[in-house]
């Protein structure tokens, strides 16, 4: 088998992201993670949200699906039901995943499907030119909050933890080697893996720059932190200010929603024959 490289996942289309956008680092890290795990362009599925992040579909050589804004998780869960052996990754934005798709996020975490969701967390709705997103911090000035955001922000890691996610981690778009490792760990995890990636939007956020993050970020190491306690993970998730932790906050082995679905005990549903004779029978169940 030919060795997979990150470059092997290029489609040849050039990204239209603003030069310097954090989405570049996330894209390259995801390619690297797929290559590292031996998941070739024909071996998995990426479901994209709508936003600057979702434009990645055009330059990522991997089966992909772009649906409605906020609905990437239901699509991904449907794909997983159809073929529970398929690696499925969701590429979403903080608006897509926690605003329009917030309800789906909570309920996916609760069910623990074997999916990885990568949140491009840039505190803004980038594609629609920079309105405050659900993760915008109090005081953050954007087009929609010219006097500074007044609402409490959603903390994606804390929300994932209290909703039942079994892998919860934070990465940084400006640290590709570290992000590639985290993505590989998230995709390898059997269960609902949430990776929140701090992603500078260089056009609409002049506060949370690469430099701003680099002055504050620190890495959780195996020596300093064990990601086995949900309450301790919650404490880490709430740490935001002069020090912001990166790494795996929580990991737990637990039955997935596919494990608990009796219809999925054998071959993937997509590989089972559906004879025309059964169609009426099937339809009649729903009429
Ligand atoms: C149901 C619906 N509401 C609103 C929109 C308009 N819209 C398109 S992209 C977007 C914001 C995306 O922001 P985010 O998910 O944070 O992604 P980013 O662009 O920052 O990567 C919005 C509101 C839409 N396409 N569909
Ligand atoms: S608007 Fe922001 S998030 Fe969108 S491509 Fe430009 S820098 Fe990236």
Coordinates of C-alpha atoms and ligand atoms in Angstrom, one line a residue:
X1 CA 0.0 0.0 0.0
X2 CA 1.3 3.5 -0.9
X3 CA 2.3 5.6 2.0
X4 CA -0.3 8.3 2.7
X5 CA 0.9 11.9 2.9
X6 CA -1.0 15.1 3.8
X7 CA -0.5 16.4 0.2
X8 CA -2.4 13.3 -1.1
X9 CA -5.6 14.9 0.2
X10 CA -5.3 18.1 -1.9
X11 CA -7.9 18.4 -4.6
X12 CA -5.9 20.9 -6.6
X13 CA -8.3 23.7 -5.8
X14 CA -6.7 26.6 -4.0
X15 CA -8.3 27.8 -0.7
X16 CA -10.2 31.0 -0.9
X17 CA -9.7 31.7 2.9
X18 CA -8.2 35.1 3.8
X19 CA -4.4 34.8 3.9
X20 CA -3.3 33.8 7.4
X21 CA -6.7 32.4 8.5
X22 CA -6.5 29.8 11.2
X23 CA -8.6 27.5 8.9
X24 CA -5.4 26.7 7.0
X25 CA -3.8 25.1 10.0
X26 CA -6.9 23.1 10.8
X27 CA -7.1 21.8 7.2
X28 CA -3.5 20.8 7.0
X29 CA -3.6 19.2 10.4
X30 CA -6.7 17.2 9.4
X31 CA -4.9 16.0 6.3
X32 CA -1.9 15.0 8.4
X33 CA -4.1 13.1 10.9
X34 CA -5.9 11.1 8.2
X35 CA -2.5 10.2 6.7
X36 CA -1.1 9.2 10.1
X37 CA -4.1 7.0 10.8
X38 CA -4.0 5.4 7.3
X39 CA -7.5 6.7 6.4
X40 CA -7.2 7.3 2.7
X41 CA -9.4 9.7 0.6
X42 CA -11.8 6.8 -0.1
X43 CA -11.9 5.4 3.4
X44 CA -13.9 8.0 5.4
X45 CA -16.4 10.8 5.3
X46 CA -16.2 14.5 6.3
X47 CA -19.5 16.3 6.9
X48 CA -19.1 20.1 6.8
X49 CA -21.1 22.8 8.3
X50 CA -21.9 26.1 6.5
X51 CA -19.3 28.8 7.0
X52 CA -15.7 29.6 6.1
X53 CA -14.8 26.3 7.7
X54 CA -17.2 24.4 5.5
X55 CA -15.5 25.7 2.3
X56 CA -12.8 23.2 3.2
X57 CA -14.9 20.7 1.3
X58 CA -13.6 22.1 -2.0
X59 CA -9.9 21.5 -1.2
X60 CA -10.1 18.3 0.9
X61 CA -9.8 15.1 -1.2
X62 CA -12.1 12.9 0.9
X63 CA -15.7 11.9 0.6
X64 CA -17.7 14.8 1.9
X65 CA -21.1 16.2 2.4
X66 CA -22.2 19.8 2.9
X67 CA -25.8 20.2 4.1
X68 CA -27.7 22.9 5.9
X69 CA -26.3 25.3 8.4
X70 CA -26.2 23.8 11.8
X71 CA -27.2 20.3 10.6
X72 CA -23.8 18.6 10.1
X73 CA -24.2 16.4 13.2
X74 CA -27.6 14.8 12.2
X75 CA -26.2 14.1 8.8
X76 CA -23.1 12.5 10.3
X77 CA -25.1 10.4 12.7
X78 CA -27.3 9.2 9.7
X79 CA -24.1 8.2 7.8
X80 CA -22.8 6.4 10.8
X81 CA -26.1 4.5 11.1
X82 CA -25.9 3.5 7.5
X83 CA -22.3 2.3 7.8
X84 CA -21.1 2.1 11.4
X85 CA -17.6 1.0 10.2
X86 CA -17.0 4.3 8.4
X87 CA -14.8 6.9 10.0
X88 CA -16.9 10.1 10.1
X89 CA -15.5 13.5 11.0
X90 CA -17.6 16.7 11.3
X91 CA -15.9 20.0 10.4
X92 CA -18.0 22.7 12.0
X93 CA -17.9 26.3 13.1
X94 CA -18.7 27.8 16.5
X95 CA -21.8 29.3 15.0
X96 CA -22.7 26.2 13.0
X97 CA -22.2 23.8 15.9
X98 CA -23.2 25.8 18.9
X99 CA -25.6 28.4 17.5
X100 CA -27.8 27.0 14.7
X101 CA -26.8 23.4 15.6
X102 CA -26.6 23.8 19.4
X103 CA -29.5 21.4 20.1
X104 CA -27.9 18.7 17.9
X105 CA -24.6 19.1 19.7
X106 CA -26.1 18.4 23.1
X107 CA -28.1 15.5 21.9
X108 CA -25.2 13.9 20.0
X109 CA -23.0 14.2 23.1
X110 CA -25.7 12.5 25.1
X111 CA -25.9 9.6 22.7
X112 CA -22.2 9.1 22.2
X113 CA -22.1 8.2 18.5
X114 CA -18.6 7.2 17.2
X115 CA -18.0 10.6 15.6
X116 CA -15.4 13.3 15.8
X117 CA -16.4 16.9 15.7
X118 CA -13.8 19.6 15.0
X119 CA -15.1 23.1 16.0
X120 CA -13.4 26.0 14.3
X121 CA -13.7 28.3 17.3
X122 CA -13.1 31.9 16.0
X123 CA -15.7 33.8 18.1
X124 CA -17.3 35.1 15.0
X125 CA -19.6 34.2 12.1
X126 CA -16.8 34.5 9.6
X127 CA -18.6 33.8 6.3
X128 CA -21.3 36.4 7.0
X129 CA -18.6 39.0 7.7
X130 CA -18.0 38.9 11.4
X131 CA -21.0 39.0 13.7
X132 CA -20.5 37.7 17.2
X133 CA -20.8 33.9 17.5
X134 CA -22.0 31.9 20.6
X135 CA -18.4 31.7 21.9
X136 CA -17.8 35.5 21.7
X137 CA -16.6 36.7 25.1
X138 CA -18.2 39.5 27.1
X139 CA -16.9 42.9 25.8
X140 CA -15.8 41.5 22.4
X141 CA -16.6 44.1 19.8
X142 CA -17.9 42.9 16.5
X143 CA -20.3 44.2 13.7
X144 CA -23.3 42.9 15.7
X145 CA -21.9 43.9 19.1
X146 CA -20.3 47.4 18.4
X147 CA -20.4 48.2 22.1
X148 CA -19.0 44.8 23.1
X149 CA -20.8 41.5 23.6
X150 CA -23.0 41.5 26.7
X151 CA -24.1 37.8 26.8
X152 CA -22.2 35.0 28.6
X153 CA -20.3 33.0 26.0
X154 CA -20.9 29.2 25.5
X155 CA -17.9 27.2 26.7
X156 CA -17.8 24.4 24.1
X157 CA -15.6 22.1 26.3
X158 CA -17.8 22.5 29.4
X159 CA -20.9 22.0 27.4
X160 CA -19.5 18.8 25.8
X161 CA -18.5 17.5 29.3
X162 CA -21.8 18.1 31.0
X163 CA -23.7 16.7 28.0
X164 CA -21.9 13.4 28.0
X165 CA -19.1 13.6 25.4
X166 CA -16.5 10.9 26.0
X167 CA -13.5 12.7 24.5
X168 CA -13.0 16.4 25.0
X169 CA -10.0 18.3 23.9
X170 CA -8.7 21.8 22.9
X171 CA -6.2 22.6 20.1
X172 CA -4.8 25.7 18.5
X173 CA -4.8 26.3 14.7
X174 CA -1.3 27.9 15.1
X175 CA 0.2 24.6 16.4
X176 CA -0.1 22.1 13.5
X177 CA 2.0 19.3 15.0
X178 CA 0.1 19.4 18.3
X179 CA -3.2 19.7 16.5
X180 CA -2.5 16.8 14.2
X181 CA -1.8 14.6 17.3
X182 CA -5.0 15.7 18.9
X183 CA -7.0 15.1 15.8
X184 CA -5.5 11.6 15.4
X185 CA -6.4 10.9 19.1
X186 CA -9.9 12.2 18.6
X187 CA -10.6 10.2 15.4
X188 CA -9.1 7.1 17.0
X189 CA -11.4 7.5 20.0
X190 CA -14.5 5.2 19.9
X191 CA -17.3 7.5 20.9
X192 CA -18.3 11.2 20.6
X193 CA -15.1 13.2 20.4
X194 CA -15.2 17.0 20.6
X195 CA -12.1 18.9 19.6
X196 CA -12.5 22.7 20.0
X197 CA -9.8 24.5 18.0
X198 CA -8.9 28.1 18.7
X199 CA -8.9 29.6 15.3
X200 CA -7.8 33.2 14.6
X201 CA -10.1 35.0 12.2
X202 CA -7.5 37.5 10.9
X203 CA -10.1 39.6 9.1
X204 CA -12.9 40.1 11.7
X205 CA -11.1 39.6 15.0
X206 CA -8.2 41.9 15.7
X207 CA -8.1 40.9 19.4
X208 CA -7.6 37.1 19.5
X209 CA -4.6 37.0 17.2
X210 CA -2.0 34.2 17.0
X211 CA 0.2 36.3 19.3
X212 CA -2.6 36.8 21.8
X213 CA -3.1 33.1 22.0
X214 CA 0.6 32.2 22.1
X215 CA 1.1 34.5 25.1
X216 CA -1.6 32.5 27.0
X217 CA -1.6 28.9 25.8
X218 CA 0.0 26.1 27.7
X219 CA -0.1 22.3 27.1
X220 CA -1.4 19.7 29.5
X221 CA 1.1 16.9 29.7
X222 CA 0.8 13.3 30.9
X223 CA 2.9 14.2 33.9
X224 CA 0.8 17.2 34.9
X225 CA -2.7 16.1 34.1
X226 CA -4.7 12.8 33.8
X227 CA -7.8 13.2 31.6
X228 CA -9.9 10.7 33.5
X229 CA -12.0 12.8 35.9
X230 CA -15.0 14.7 34.4
X231 CA -15.1 17.2 37.3
X232 CA -11.4 18.0 37.0
X233 CA -11.9 18.3 33.3
X234 CA -14.7 20.8 33.9
X235 CA -12.3 22.9 36.1
X236 CA -9.8 22.9 33.2
X237 CA -12.5 23.7 30.7
X238 CA -13.3 26.8 32.8
X239 CA -9.7 28.1 32.8
X240 CA -9.6 31.1 30.5
X241 CA -7.6 34.2 30.9
X242 CA -3.9 34.6 31.4
X243 CA -3.5 30.8 31.1
X244 CA -5.5 28.7 28.6
X245 CA -4.9 24.9 28.6
X246 CA -4.5 22.9 25.4
X247 CA -4.7 19.1 25.1
X248 CA -7.0 16.2 26.1
X249 CA -9.2 17.3 29.0
X250 CA -11.3 14.1 29.2
X251 CA -11.4 10.6 27.8
X252 CA -13.6 7.7 28.7
X253 CA -14.4 4.3 27.2
X254 CA -18.1 3.8 27.0
X255 CA -20.6 2.0 24.7
X256 CA -21.4 4.1 21.7
X257 CA -24.9 4.6 20.3
X258 CA -24.0 2.2 17.5
X259 CA -23.0 -0.4 20.0
X260 CA -26.4 0.0 21.7
X261 CA -28.3 -0.4 18.4
X262 CA -29.4 -4.0 17.9
X263 CA -29.7 -3.6 14.1
X264 CA -26.0 -2.8 13.9
X265 CA -24.6 -5.9 15.5
X266 CA -23.5 -7.4 12.2
X267 CA -22.6 -6.0 8.8
X268 CA -23.2 -2.3 8.0
X269 CA -26.8 -1.6 6.9
X270 CA -25.5 -0.1 3.7
X271 CA -24.1 -3.5 2.7
X272 CA -27.3 -5.5 3.3
X273 CA -29.4 -6.2 0.2
X274 CA -32.7 -4.4 0.0
X275 CA -34.8 -6.4 -2.4
X276 CA -37.5 -4.5 -4.3
X277 CA -40.0 -6.9 -2.8
X278 CA -39.2 -5.5 0.7
X279 CA -39.8 -1.8 -0.3
X280 CA -43.6 -1.9 0.1
X281 CA -43.2 -3.8 3.3
X282 CA -40.8 -1.1 4.6
X283 CA -42.9 1.8 3.4
X284 CA -46.1 0.3 4.9
X285 CA -44.4 0.4 8.3
X286 CA -44.4 4.2 8.1
X287 CA -47.8 4.8 6.5
Ligands
LIG1 C1 -30.4 28.4 8.5 C2 -29.3 29.4 8.1 N1 -29.2 30.6 8.8 C3 -28.2 31.5 8.5 C4 -27.4 31.3 7.4 C5 -26.4 32.3 7.0 N2 -25.1 31.9 7.4 C6 -24.2 31.3 6.5 S1 -22.7 31.0 7.1 C7 -23.2 31.7 8.6 C8 -22.2 31.8 9.8 C9 -21.2 30.7 9.9 O1 -20.4 31.0 11.1 P1 -19.6 29.8 11.7 O2 -20.4 28.6 11.8 O3 -19.0 30.3 13.0 O4 -18.5 29.6 10.7 P2 -17.3 30.4 10.1 O5 -17.8 31.2 8.9 O6 -16.8 31.4 11.2 O7 -16.2 29.4 9.8 C10 -24.5 32.1 8.6 C11 -25.2 32.7 9.8 C12 -27.6 30.1 6.6 N3 -26.9 29.8 5.6 N4 -28.6 29.2 7.0
LIG2 S1 -13.4 35.7 7.3 FE1 -12.1 35.0 9.0 S2 -12.7 32.8 9.2 FE2 -13.3 33.5 7.2 S3 -11.6 33.0 5.8 FE3 -11.4 35.1 6.5 S4 -10.0 35.0 8.3 FE4 -10.9 32.9 7.9

